[in-house]
Short mmCIF file of C-alpha atoms in Angstrom, two decimals:
data_model
loop_
_atom_site.label_atom_id
_atom_site.label_comp_id
_atom_site.label_asym_id
_atom_site.label_seq_id
_atom_site.Cartn_x
_atom_site.Cartn_y
_atom_site.Cartn_z
CA MET A 297 6.53 -11.84 -1.95
CA LYS A 298 4.00 -12.00 -4.77
CA PHE A 299 4.95 -15.61 -5.42
CA ILE A 300 4.19 -16.56 -1.81
CA TYR A 301 0.98 -14.52 -1.89
CA TRP A 302 -0.37 -16.32 -4.96
CA LEU A 303 0.90 -19.71 -3.79
CA ILE A 304 -1.07 -19.34 -0.54
CA LYS A 305 -4.20 -18.35 -2.47
CA ILE A 306 -3.91 -21.32 -4.84
CA VAL A 307 -3.33 -23.72 -1.94
CA LEU A 308 -6.40 -22.26 -0.19
CA LEU A 309 -8.45 -22.83 -3.36
CA PHE A 310 -7.40 -26.49 -3.57
CA VAL A 311 -8.10 -27.03 0.14
CA VAL A 312 -11.57 -25.53 -0.18
CA LEU A 313 -12.28 -27.59 -3.31
CA TYR A 314 -11.07 -30.78 -1.61
CA ILE A 315 -13.21 -30.18 1.46
CA GLY A 316 -16.19 -29.33 -0.72
CA ASP A 317 -15.76 -32.43 -2.84
CA THR A 318 -15.08 -34.81 0.03
CA TYR A 319 -17.32 -33.71 2.87
CA LEU A 320 -20.11 -31.73 1.30
CA LYS A 321 -21.32 -34.13 -1.43
CA SER A 322 -24.64 -34.71 0.30
CA LEU A 323 -25.52 -31.01 0.28
CA GLY A 324 -25.70 -30.66 -3.51
CA TRP A 325 -25.51 -27.06 -4.76
CA TRP A 326 -25.15 -25.76 -1.23
CA SER A 327 -21.64 -27.21 -1.17
CA VAL A 328 -20.66 -24.91 -4.05
CA ILE A 329 -22.04 -21.86 -2.22
CA ILE A 330 -20.28 -22.82 1.01
CA CYS A 331 -16.97 -23.36 -0.83
CA VAL A 332 -17.21 -20.00 -2.64
CA VAL A 333 -17.97 -18.16 0.62
CA ALA A 334 -15.12 -19.96 2.41
CA PHE A 335 -12.70 -19.07 -0.40
CA ILE A 336 -13.75 -15.40 -0.42
CA LEU A 337 -13.41 -15.12 3.37
CA GLY A 338 -10.04 -16.88 3.26
CA THR A 339 -8.65 -14.59 0.57
CA ARG A 340 -9.85 -11.50 2.44
CA LEU A 341 -8.04 -12.76 5.56
CA ILE A 342 -4.87 -13.38 3.54
CA ASP A 343 -5.07 -9.89 1.98
CA LYS A 344 -5.56 -8.28 5.40
CA LYS A 345 -2.54 -10.08 6.88
CA ILE A 346 -0.33 -9.20 3.89
CA ASP A 347 -1.36 -5.52 4.17
CA GLU A 348 -0.51 -5.50 7.90
CA TYR A 349 2.87 -7.07 7.17
CA ASN A 350 3.59 -4.50 4.43
CA LYS A 351 2.63 -1.59 6.70
CA GLN A 352 4.88 -2.82 9.50
CA TYR A 353 7.76 -3.40 7.09
CA TYR A 354 7.57 0.07 5.51
CA PHE A 355 6.99 1.86 8.84
CA LYS A 356 10.12 0.15 10.15
CA ARG A 357 12.13 1.03 7.02
CA LEU A 358 10.75 4.59 6.70
CA PRO A 359 9.61 5.72 10.17
CA VAL A 360 8.67 9.17 8.85
CA LEU A 361 5.58 7.59 7.25
CA SER A 362 3.85 7.44 10.62
CA GLU A 363 4.38 11.20 11.10
CA LEU A 364 3.11 12.34 7.69
CA LYS A 365 -0.08 14.36 7.59
CA GLN A 366 -2.17 15.25 4.58
CA GLY A 367 -1.02 18.50 2.94
CA GLN A 368 2.58 18.41 4.22
CA ILE A 369 5.38 19.35 1.86
CA ILE A 370 7.86 16.47 1.47
CA THR A 371 10.89 15.52 -0.57
CA ILE A 372 11.27 11.90 -1.68
CA GLU A 373 14.59 10.37 -2.72
CA LEU A 374 14.22 7.27 -4.87
CA LEU A 375 16.64 4.34 -5.03
CA ASN A 376 17.69 5.31 -8.56
CA GLY A 377 18.91 8.70 -7.27
CA GLN A 378 15.98 10.76 -8.54
CA LYS A 379 14.59 13.36 -6.11
CA LEU A 380 10.97 14.44 -6.03
CA ALA A 381 11.34 17.77 -4.22
CA ASN A 382 8.63 19.95 -2.66
CA ARG A 383 5.69 17.63 -3.28
CA VAL A 384 2.41 17.59 -1.37
CA TYR A 385 1.69 14.41 0.60
CA MET A 386 -1.94 13.31 0.19
CA ALA A 387 -2.46 9.72 1.30
CA SER A 388 -0.85 6.31 1.61
CA LEU A 389 -1.66 2.64 1.22
CA SER A 390 0.33 -0.27 2.57
CA THR A 391 2.76 -0.23 -0.40
CA GLU A 392 2.33 3.20 -2.03
CA ILE A 393 1.98 6.89 -1.22
CA LEU A 394 0.07 9.54 -3.13
CA ILE A 395 1.88 12.84 -3.74
CA GLY A 396 1.45 15.89 -5.93
CA ALA A 397 2.85 15.27 -9.41
CA GLU A 398 4.42 18.73 -9.70
CA PRO A 399 6.65 20.55 -7.18
CA ILE A 400 5.17 23.29 -5.01
CA LEU A 401 7.36 26.40 -5.26
CA THR A 402 5.73 28.46 -2.52
CA ASN A 403 3.55 27.66 0.44
CA GLY A 404 0.74 29.85 -0.89
CA PHE A 405 -2.80 28.52 -0.79
CA GLU A 406 -3.28 28.77 -4.56
CA GLU A 407 -0.09 26.85 -5.28
CA LEU A 408 -1.05 24.14 -2.79
CA GLU A 409 -4.51 23.79 -4.30
CA GLN A 410 -3.12 23.47 -7.85
CA GLY A 411 -0.63 20.82 -6.73
CA MET A 412 -3.40 18.72 -5.21
CA LYS A 413 -5.30 18.52 -8.51
CA LYS A 414 -2.50 16.56 -10.18
CA ASN A 415 -1.19 13.57 -8.28
CA ARG A 416 1.10 10.56 -8.58
CA TRP A 417 1.40 7.22 -6.80
CA VAL A 418 4.92 6.27 -5.69
CA LYS A 419 5.75 2.68 -4.73
CA LEU A 420 7.43 2.51 -1.32
CA LYS A 421 9.79 -0.24 -2.46
CA LYS A 422 11.42 2.36 -4.77
CA VAL A 423 11.83 5.00 -2.01
CA LYS A 424 15.21 5.48 -0.35
CA ALA A 425 14.32 8.33 2.03
CA ILE A 426 11.51 10.77 2.79
CA ARG A 427 12.14 14.25 4.20
CA ILE A 428 9.50 16.57 5.62
CA GLU A 429 10.13 20.15 4.50
CA THR A 430 9.67 22.81 7.16
CA PRO A 431 9.95 26.50 6.23
CA GLU A 432 11.83 27.64 9.34
CA HIS A 433 14.63 25.05 9.24
CA GLY A 434 14.86 24.36 5.51
CA GLY A 435 13.91 20.73 6.06
CA ILE A 436 14.39 18.07 8.68
CA ASN A 437 15.95 14.89 7.35
CA LEU A 438 14.01 11.92 8.69
CA LYS A 439 14.94 8.55 7.23
#
């Protein structure tokens, strides 16, 4: 995926440079400014599309991501078999989620606050399953 991402960006750069060199010679320095602006806008569009694709892919693979709310207690099982149990969910990006670095042993307010001070980013490509922990049922397994 990264190879395709950078290949598209390099191709965009060469296209913008070719257009700038061929069609904008009469504008002088303005052609450089126009090419730089076109390249920046093009890369932002590419980044936005890649982020949308990543979000759709991970929501399809891990549907529980759409149900997560800040402050929920979750357990994450990684592809290597490691389990990150009783962690606090804080936020997510298109390819990573932010959780508490240390497990929360009780649902007390002080424990929750301490767990939110230390955090860790987890790459979604390394996640096998995410489970939301609920106190009354001992956890609902949502893959």
